[in-house]
PDB file of C-alpha atoms and ligand atoms in Angstrom:
ATOM      1  CA  MET I   1     216.163  24.366 123.598  1.00  0.00           C
ATOM      2  CA  LYS I   2     217.295  21.400 126.029  1.00  0.00           C
ATOM      3  CA  ILE I   3     214.539  19.794 127.812  1.00  0.00           C
ATOM      4  CA  PHE I   4     215.484  18.425 131.527  1.00  0.00           C
ATOM      5  CA  LEU I   5     212.858  15.983 133.841  1.00  0.00           C
ATOM      6  CA  ASP I   6     211.631  18.060 137.431  1.00  0.00           C
ATOM      7  CA  SER I   7     210.856  15.224 139.009  1.00  0.00           C
ATOM      8  CA  ALA I   8     212.901  12.147 141.388  1.00  0.00           C
ATOM      9  CA  ASN I   9     209.992   9.458 140.320  1.00  0.00           C
ATOM     10  CA  ILE I  10     212.163   7.179 139.040  1.00  0.00           C
ATOM     11  CA  ASN I  11     208.965   5.507 136.728  1.00  0.00           C
ATOM     12  CA  ASP I  12     209.097   9.281 135.438  1.00  0.00           C
ATOM     13  CA  VAL I  13     212.885   9.345 134.820  1.00  0.00           C
ATOM     14  CA  THR I  14     213.126   6.288 132.846  1.00  0.00           C
ATOM     15  CA  ASN I  15     210.458   7.518 130.524  1.00  0.00           C
ATOM     16  CA  ALA I  16     211.496  10.462 129.354  1.00  0.00           C
ATOM     17  CA  TYR I  17     215.059   9.210 129.146  1.00  0.00           C
ATOM     18  CA  ASN I  18     214.223   6.891 127.159  1.00  0.00           C
ATOM     19  CA  MET I  19     212.049   8.716 124.985  1.00  0.00           C
ATOM     20  CA  GLY I  20     215.520  11.113 124.174  1.00  0.00           C
ATOM     21  CA  ALA I  21     213.745  13.921 125.550  1.00  0.00           C
ATOM     22  CA  ILE I  22     215.651  15.299 128.392  1.00  0.00           C
ATOM     23  CA  THR I  23     219.630  15.524 129.641  1.00  0.00           C
ATOM     24  CA  GLY I  24     218.877  16.690 132.735  1.00  0.00           C
ATOM     25  CA  VAL I  25     216.625  16.011 136.031  1.00  0.00           C
ATOM     26  CA  THR I  26     216.196  18.748 138.203  1.00  0.00           C
ATOM     27  CA  THR I  27     215.173  17.890 142.435  1.00  0.00           C
ATOM     28  CA  ASN I  28     214.483  20.071 144.920  1.00  0.00           C
ATOM     29  CA  PRO I  29     213.420  18.928 148.655  1.00  0.00           C
ATOM     30  CA  THR I  30     210.082  19.038 148.002  1.00  0.00           C
ATOM     31  CA  ILE I  31     210.613  16.721 144.883  1.00  0.00           C
ATOM     32  CA  ILE I  32     213.008  14.226 147.151  1.00  0.00           C
ATOM     33  CA  SER I  33     210.404  13.748 150.025  1.00  0.00           C
ATOM     34  CA  ARG I  34     207.503  12.540 147.699  1.00  0.00           C
ATOM     35  CA  GLU I  35     209.494   9.394 146.875  1.00  0.00           C
ATOM     36  CA  ASN I  36     210.135   8.572 150.221  1.00  0.00           C
ATOM     37  CA  LYS I  37     213.523   7.304 149.982  1.00  0.00           C
ATOM     38  CA  LYS I  38     216.629   8.824 151.782  1.00  0.00           C
ATOM     39  CA  PHE I  39     217.935  11.378 149.814  1.00  0.00           C
ATOM     40  CA  ASP I  40     221.552   9.637 148.705  1.00  0.00           C
ATOM     41  CA  ASP I  41     219.225   6.640 147.398  1.00  0.00           C
ATOM     42  CA  VAL I  42     216.857   8.266 145.102  1.00  0.00           C
ATOM     43  CA  LEU I  43     219.885  10.094 143.206  1.00  0.00           C
ATOM     44  CA  ALA I  44     222.235   6.632 143.412  1.00  0.00           C
ATOM     45  CA  GLU I  45     218.946   5.409 141.551  1.00  0.00           C
ATOM     46  CA  ILE I  46     218.263   8.265 139.252  1.00  0.00           C
ATOM     47  CA  LEU I  47     222.183   7.936 138.120  1.00  0.00           C
ATOM     48  CA  ALA I  48     221.686   4.613 137.623  1.00  0.00           C
ATOM     49  CA  ALA I  49     218.438   4.303 135.619  1.00  0.00           C
ATOM     50  CA  THR I  50     220.547   7.116 133.411  1.00  0.00           C
ATOM     51  CA  GLY I  51     223.403   7.594 130.615  1.00  0.00           C
ATOM     52  CA  PRO I  52     226.424   9.437 131.755  1.00  0.00           C
ATOM     53  CA  GLU I  53     224.949  12.732 129.358  1.00  0.00           C
ATOM     54  CA  ILE I  54     222.350  13.059 131.843  1.00  0.00           C
ATOM     55  CA  LEU I  55     223.331  15.916 135.025  1.00  0.00           C
ATOM     56  CA  VAL I  56     221.672  15.647 138.036  1.00  0.00           C
ATOM     57  CA  PHE I  57     220.525  18.392 140.081  1.00  0.00           C
ATOM     58  CA  ALA I  58     220.574  18.433 143.968  1.00  0.00           C
ATOM     59  CA  GLU I  59     219.834  21.313 146.619  1.00  0.00           C
ATOM     60  CA  VAL I  60     221.682  22.031 149.774  1.00  0.00           C
ATOM     61  CA  LEU I  61     219.572  22.842 152.747  1.00  0.00           C
ATOM     62  CA  ALA I  62     222.189  24.772 155.019  1.00  0.00           C
ATOM     63  CA  LEU I  63     221.180  28.252 155.144  1.00  0.00           C
ATOM     64  CA  ASP I  64     224.966  29.869 155.501  1.00  0.00           C
ATOM     65  CA  ALA I  65     227.644  29.362 152.871  1.00  0.00           C
ATOM     66  CA  GLU I  66     229.415  27.826 155.049  1.00  0.00           C
ATOM     67  CA  GLY I  67     226.888  24.441 155.735  1.00  0.00           C
ATOM     68  CA  MET I  68     226.080  25.020 151.538  1.00  0.00           C
ATOM     69  CA  ILE I  69     229.604  24.899 150.913  1.00  0.00           C
ATOM     70  CA  LYS I  70     230.149  21.320 152.756  1.00  0.00           C
ATOM     71  CA  GLU I  71     227.191  19.993 151.504  1.00  0.00           C
ATOM     72  CA  GLY I  72     227.494  20.854 148.441  1.00  0.00           C
ATOM     73  CA  ARG I  73     231.082  19.093 148.531  1.00  0.00           C
ATOM     74  CA  ALA I  74     229.754  16.024 149.697  1.00  0.00           C
ATOM     75  CA  ILE I  75     226.747  15.926 146.729  1.00  0.00           C
ATOM     76  CA  ALA I  76     229.237  16.561 144.235  1.00  0.00           C
ATOM     77  CA  ALA I  77     231.489  14.174 145.046  1.00  0.00           C
ATOM     78  CA  LYS I  78     228.951  11.331 144.602  1.00  0.00           C
ATOM     79  CA  SER I  79     229.278  11.632 140.923  1.00  0.00           C
ATOM     80  CA  SER I  80     231.036  14.069 138.187  1.00  0.00           C
ATOM     81  CA  ASN I  81     227.067  14.663 137.271  1.00  0.00           C
ATOM     82  CA  ILE I  82     225.718  16.302 139.703  1.00  0.00           C
ATOM     83  CA  VAL I  83     225.069  19.745 139.772  1.00  0.00           C
ATOM     84  CA  VAL I  84     224.366  22.002 143.474  1.00  0.00           C
ATOM     85  CA  LYS I  85     222.010  23.976 143.726  1.00  0.00           C
ATOM     86  CA  VAL I  86     221.810  26.517 145.650  1.00  0.00           C
ATOM     87  CA  PRO I  87     219.682  29.528 146.740  1.00  0.00           C
ATOM     88  CA  ALA I  88     219.253  33.126 145.121  1.00  0.00           C
ATOM     89  CA  LEU I  89     220.432  34.527 148.532  1.00  0.00           C
ATOM     90  CA  ALA I  90     223.568  36.191 149.768  1.00  0.00           C
ATOM     91  CA  GLU I  91     224.612  32.841 150.990  1.00  0.00           C
ATOM     92  CA  GLY I  92     223.884  31.097 148.868  1.00  0.00           C
ATOM     93  CA  LEU I  93     226.090  33.763 145.818  1.00  0.00           C
ATOM     94  CA  LYS I  94     229.060  33.126 148.427  1.00  0.00           C
ATOM     95  CA  ALA I  95     228.524  29.204 147.690  1.00  0.00           C
ATOM     96  CA  ALA I  96     228.542  29.468 144.800  1.00  0.00           C
ATOM     97  CA  LYS I  97     231.681  31.452 144.167  1.00  0.00           C
ATOM     98  CA  VAL I  98     234.027  29.000 146.118  1.00  0.00           C
ATOM     99  CA  LEU I  99     231.770  25.456 144.787  1.00  0.00           C
ATOM    100  CA  SER I 100     232.501  27.041 141.195  1.00  0.00           C
ATOM    101  CA  SER I 101     236.023  28.320 141.724  1.00  0.00           C
ATOM    102  CA  GLU I 102     236.256  24.187 142.840  1.00  0.00           C
ATOM    103  CA  GLY I 103     235.135  23.260 139.228  1.00  0.00           C
ATOM    104  CA  ILE I 104     231.600  22.153 141.076  1.00  0.00           C
ATOM    105  CA  LYS I 105     228.999  22.551 138.540  1.00  0.00           C
ATOM    106  CA  VAL I 106     226.376  25.250 140.569  1.00  0.00           C
ATOM    107  CA  CYS I 107     222.827  26.384 139.768  1.00  0.00           C
ATOM    108  CA  VAL I 108     221.313  29.202 141.434  1.00  0.00           C
ATOM    109  CA  THR I 109     217.651  28.705 141.660  1.00  0.00           C
ATOM    110  CA  VAL I 110     214.621  30.137 143.324  1.00  0.00           C
ATOM    111  CA  CYS I 111     215.570  33.244 141.187  1.00  0.00           C
ATOM    112  CA  TYR I 112     212.574  35.796 140.900  1.00  0.00           C
ATOM    113  CA  SER I 113     214.488  38.746 139.331  1.00  0.00           C
ATOM    114  CA  PRO I 114     217.146  39.834 137.162  1.00  0.00           C
ATOM    115  CA  THR I 115     219.522  41.091 139.572  1.00  0.00           C
ATOM    116  CA  GLN I 116     219.434  37.823 141.035  1.00  0.00           C
ATOM    117  CA  ALA I 117     220.582  36.100 137.513  1.00  0.00           C
ATOM    118  CA  ILE I 118     223.053  38.464 137.342  1.00  0.00           C
ATOM    119  CA  LEU I 119     224.793  38.482 140.411  1.00  0.00           C
ATOM    120  CA  ALA I 120     224.417  34.191 140.373  1.00  0.00           C
ATOM    121  CA  ALA I 121     226.454  34.944 136.821  1.00  0.00           C
ATOM    122  CA  ASN I 122     229.104  37.006 138.394  1.00  0.00           C
ATOM    123  CA  ALA I 123     229.560  34.387 141.226  1.00  0.00           C
ATOM    124  CA  GLY I 124     230.438  31.593 138.567  1.00  0.00           C
ATOM    125  CA  ALA I 125     227.211  30.089 138.493  1.00  0.00           C
ATOM    126  CA  THR I 126     226.766  27.744 135.526  1.00  0.00           C
ATOM    127  CA  PHE I 127     223.167  27.793 135.705  1.00  0.00           C
ATOM    128  CA  VAL I 128     220.773  30.317 137.166  1.00  0.00           C
ATOM    129  CA  ALA I 129     217.186  29.148 137.436  1.00  0.00           C
ATOM    130  CA  PRO I 130     213.895  31.623 137.268  1.00  0.00           C
ATOM    131  CA  PHE I 131     210.929  30.434 138.566  1.00  0.00           C
ATOM    132  CA  VAL I 132     208.392  30.862 135.742  1.00  0.00           C
ATOM    133  CA  GLY I 133     205.422  29.004 137.190  1.00  0.00           C
ATOM    134  CA  ARG I 134     205.462  30.635 140.652  1.00  0.00           C
ATOM    135  CA  LEU I 135     205.352  33.895 139.324  1.00  0.00           C
ATOM    136  CA  ASP I 136     202.297  33.451 137.375  1.00  0.00           C
ATOM    137  CA  ASP I 137     200.440  32.078 140.115  1.00  0.00           C
ATOM    138  CA  ILE I 138     201.022  35.677 142.110  1.00  0.00           C
ATOM    139  CA  GLY I 139     199.816  37.416 139.046  1.00  0.00           C
ATOM    140  CA  GLU I 140     203.251  38.302 137.465  1.00  0.00           C
ATOM    141  CA  ASN I 141     204.587  36.858 134.186  1.00  0.00           C
ATOM    142  CA  GLY I 142     207.327  34.741 134.493  1.00  0.00           C
ATOM    143  CA  LEU I 143     207.955  34.220 131.029  1.00  0.00           C
ATOM    144  CA  ASN I 144     208.894  38.546 130.878  1.00  0.00           C
ATOM    145  CA  LEU I 145     211.997  37.364 133.251  1.00  0.00           C
ATOM    146  CA  VAL I 146     213.281  34.732 131.126  1.00  0.00           C
ATOM    147  CA  GLN I 147     213.066  36.813 128.544  1.00  0.00           C
ATOM    148  CA  ASP I 148     214.947  39.952 130.839  1.00  0.00           C
ATOM    149  CA  ILE I 149     217.467  37.388 131.565  1.00  0.00           C
ATOM    150  CA  ARG I 150     217.967  36.365 128.497  1.00  0.00           C
ATOM    151  CA  ASP I 151     218.390  39.918 127.352  1.00  0.00           C
ATOM    152  CA  ILE I 152     220.356  40.710 129.619  1.00  0.00           C
ATOM    153  CA  PHE I 153     223.132  37.814 129.130  1.00  0.00           C
ATOM    154  CA  ASP I 154     223.022  38.235 125.369  1.00  0.00           C
ATOM    155  CA  ALA I 155     223.749  42.192 125.836  1.00  0.00           C
ATOM    156  CA  GLN I 156     226.484  40.963 128.287  1.00  0.00           C
ATOM    157  CA  GLY I 157     228.214  38.319 126.139  1.00  0.00           C
ATOM    158  CA  ILE I 158     227.370  36.127 130.253  1.00  0.00           C
ATOM    159  CA  GLU I 159     227.556  32.331 129.339  1.00  0.00           C
ATOM    160  CA  THR I 160     225.699  31.185 132.523  1.00  0.00           C
ATOM    161  CA  GLN I 161     222.926  29.147 131.208  1.00  0.00           C
ATOM    162  CA  ILE I 162     218.995  29.941 132.117  1.00  0.00           C
ATOM    163  CA  ILE I 163     217.173  26.727 133.445  1.00  0.00           C
ATOM    164  CA  ALA I 164     213.623  27.831 133.141  1.00  0.00           C
ATOM    165  CA  ALA I 165     212.107  26.209 135.868  1.00  0.00           C
ATOM    166  CA  SER I 166     208.448  25.915 137.531  1.00  0.00           C
ATOM    167  CA  VAL I 167     207.133  25.540 134.038  1.00  0.00           C
ATOM    168  CA  ARG I 168     203.630  24.275 134.257  1.00  0.00           C
ATOM    169  CA  HIS I 169     202.423  23.698 130.453  1.00  0.00           C
ATOM    170  CA  PRO I 170     203.019  23.504 126.719  1.00  0.00           C
ATOM    171  CA  ILE I 171     202.667  27.101 126.298  1.00  0.00           C
ATOM    172  CA  HIS I 172     205.961  28.141 128.194  1.00  0.00           C
ATOM    173  CA  VAL I 173     207.877  25.606 126.340  1.00  0.00           C
ATOM    174  CA  ILE I 174     206.877  26.889 123.620  1.00  0.00           C
ATOM    175  CA  GLU I 175     207.515  30.875 124.522  1.00  0.00           C
ATOM    176  CA  LEU I 176     210.594  29.647 126.565  1.00  0.00           C
ATOM    177  CA  ALA I 177     211.974  27.997 123.381  1.00  0.00           C
ATOM    178  CA  LYS I 178     211.452  31.056 121.152  1.00  0.00           C
ATOM    179  CA  MET I 179     213.371  33.366 123.410  1.00  0.00           C
ATOM    180  CA  GLY I 180     216.238  30.937 122.880  1.00  0.00           C
ATOM    181  CA  CYS I 181     215.999  29.981 126.709  1.00  0.00           C
ATOM    182  CA  ASP I 182     219.172  27.329 127.506  1.00  0.00           C
ATOM    183  CA  ILE I 183     216.830  24.822 129.365  1.00  0.00           C
ATOM    184  CA  ALA I 184     213.180  23.916 130.522  1.00  0.00           C
ATOM    185  CA  THR I 185     212.720  21.909 133.639  1.00  0.00           C
ATOM    186  CA  MET I 186     209.175  20.362 133.646  1.00  0.00           C
ATOM    187  CA  PRO I 187     206.991  17.638 135.102  1.00  0.00           C
ATOM    188  CA  PHE I 188     206.770  14.495 133.099  1.00  0.00           C
ATOM    189  CA  LYS I 189     203.044  15.720 132.476  1.00  0.00           C
ATOM    190  CA  VAL I 190     203.875  18.293 130.234  1.00  0.00           C
ATOM    191  CA  ILE I 191     206.594  16.479 128.294  1.00  0.00           C
ATOM    192  CA  GLN I 192     203.334  13.570 127.627  1.00  0.00           C
ATOM    193  CA  GLN I 193     201.069  17.173 127.158  1.00  0.00           C
ATOM    194  CA  MET I 194     203.947  18.269 124.427  1.00  0.00           C
ATOM    195  CA  ILE I 195     203.718  14.940 122.931  1.00  0.00           C
ATOM    196  CA  ALA I 196     200.213  14.023 122.679  1.00  0.00           C
ATOM    197  CA  ASN I 197     197.975  15.360 119.759  1.00  0.00           C
ATOM    198  CA  PRO I 198     194.270  13.134 119.167  1.00  0.00           C
ATOM    199  CA  ASN I 199     194.920  14.307 115.217  1.00  0.00           C
ATOM    200  CA  THR I 200     198.270  12.007 115.487  1.00  0.00           C
ATOM    201  CA  ASP I 201     196.141   9.350 117.276  1.00  0.00           C
ATOM    202  CA  ARG I 202     193.168   9.068 114.738  1.00  0.00           C
ATOM    203  CA  ALA I 203     196.290   8.814 111.877  1.00  0.00           C
ATOM    204  CA  VAL I 204     197.810   5.886 113.455  1.00  0.00           C
ATOM    205  CA  ALA I 205     194.267   4.405 113.954  1.00  0.00           C
ATOM    206  CA  GLY I 206     193.310   5.156 110.359  1.00  0.00           C
ATOM    207  CA  PHE I 207     196.808   3.613 109.184  1.00  0.00           C
ATOM    208  CA  LEU I 208     196.351   0.380 111.001  1.00  0.00           C
ATOM    209  CA  LYS I 209     192.444   0.028 109.909  1.00  0.00           C
ATOM    210  CA  ASP I 210     193.607   0.722 106.648  1.00  0.00           C
ATOM    211  CA  TRP I 211     196.209  -1.751 106.263  1.00  0.00           C
ATOM    212  CA  GLU I 212     193.259  -4.449 107.053  1.00  0.00           C
ATOM    213  CA  LYS I 213     192.388  -4.338 104.166  1.00  0.00           C
ATOM    214  CA  VAL I 214     195.818  -5.098 102.429  1.00  0.00           C
ATOM    215  CA  PRO I 215     195.295  -8.257 100.820  1.00  0.00           C
ATOM    216  CA  LYS I 216     197.933 -10.396 103.140  1.00  0.00           C
TER     217      LYS I 216
HETATM  218  C1  E4P A   1     213.364  23.325 139.966  1.00  0.00           C
HETATM  219  O1  E4P A   1     213.762  22.397 140.049  1.00  0.00           O
HETATM  220  C2  E4P A   1     212.089  24.075 140.667  1.00  0.00           C
HETATM  221  O2  E4P A   1     212.398  23.100 142.287  1.00  0.00           O
HETATM  222  C3  E4P A   1     210.889  23.724 140.209  1.00  0.00           C
HETATM  223  O3  E4P A   1     211.034  23.603 138.815  1.00  0.00           O
HETATM  224  C4  E4P A   1     209.865  24.143 141.096  1.00  0.00           C
HETATM  225  O4  E4P A   1     208.724  24.009 140.576  1.00  0.00           O
HETATM  226  P1  E4P A   1     207.052  24.338 141.010  1.00  0.00           P
HETATM  227  O5  E4P A   1     207.145  25.187 141.307  1.00  0.00           O
HETATM  228  O6  E4P A   1     206.284  23.750 139.734  1.00  0.00           O
HETATM  229  O7  E4P A   1     207.019  23.349 142.243  1.00  0.00           O
END
């Protein structure tokens, strides 16, 4: 399963990229707002800090299809690595259809149901992003939504890739990988939690201590 970073923070991007952990960076308007920098500057910084294999996701703000298409074209023109995010609304699907037909990679985001995912795929979206953690937050099981979409896409031979978004902890990551989710996007904190293990720390410290006993 591919891992994407869900952050626009340049330190997080650089760290995750240098670890070889990620092949994509996802943003949304909230994530961009945390950086206190202009949207264009944030995107340029992320693109400059990463290699040509990294996809960078940026979301439109318009609520009508015409506005989303205009914004999407402008965002996509910045780099061939850009993926345009549109919301899982009727207007978003209209925009996804047009932008996809122009060869622009589109992610239908804020997906909360299997039916939205089916429509996103039919509209030509390259990616669909179900929000796992936010469903958990309201007492539903976000992982079940991803499993449903996985089952449907497999049964129908749909090639749209599933990006599990709103991933909150390593157990989400493990379960998503087991069910064959294509991609999980997560904050840097979760990537750090994935690598952290006190046994590894203890083992490394023990090796260093024992090395002191080796005659020099
Ligand atoms: C994807 O890019 C989503 O915007 C993101 O994963 C939302 O995550 P949150 O629920 O932690 O804000």
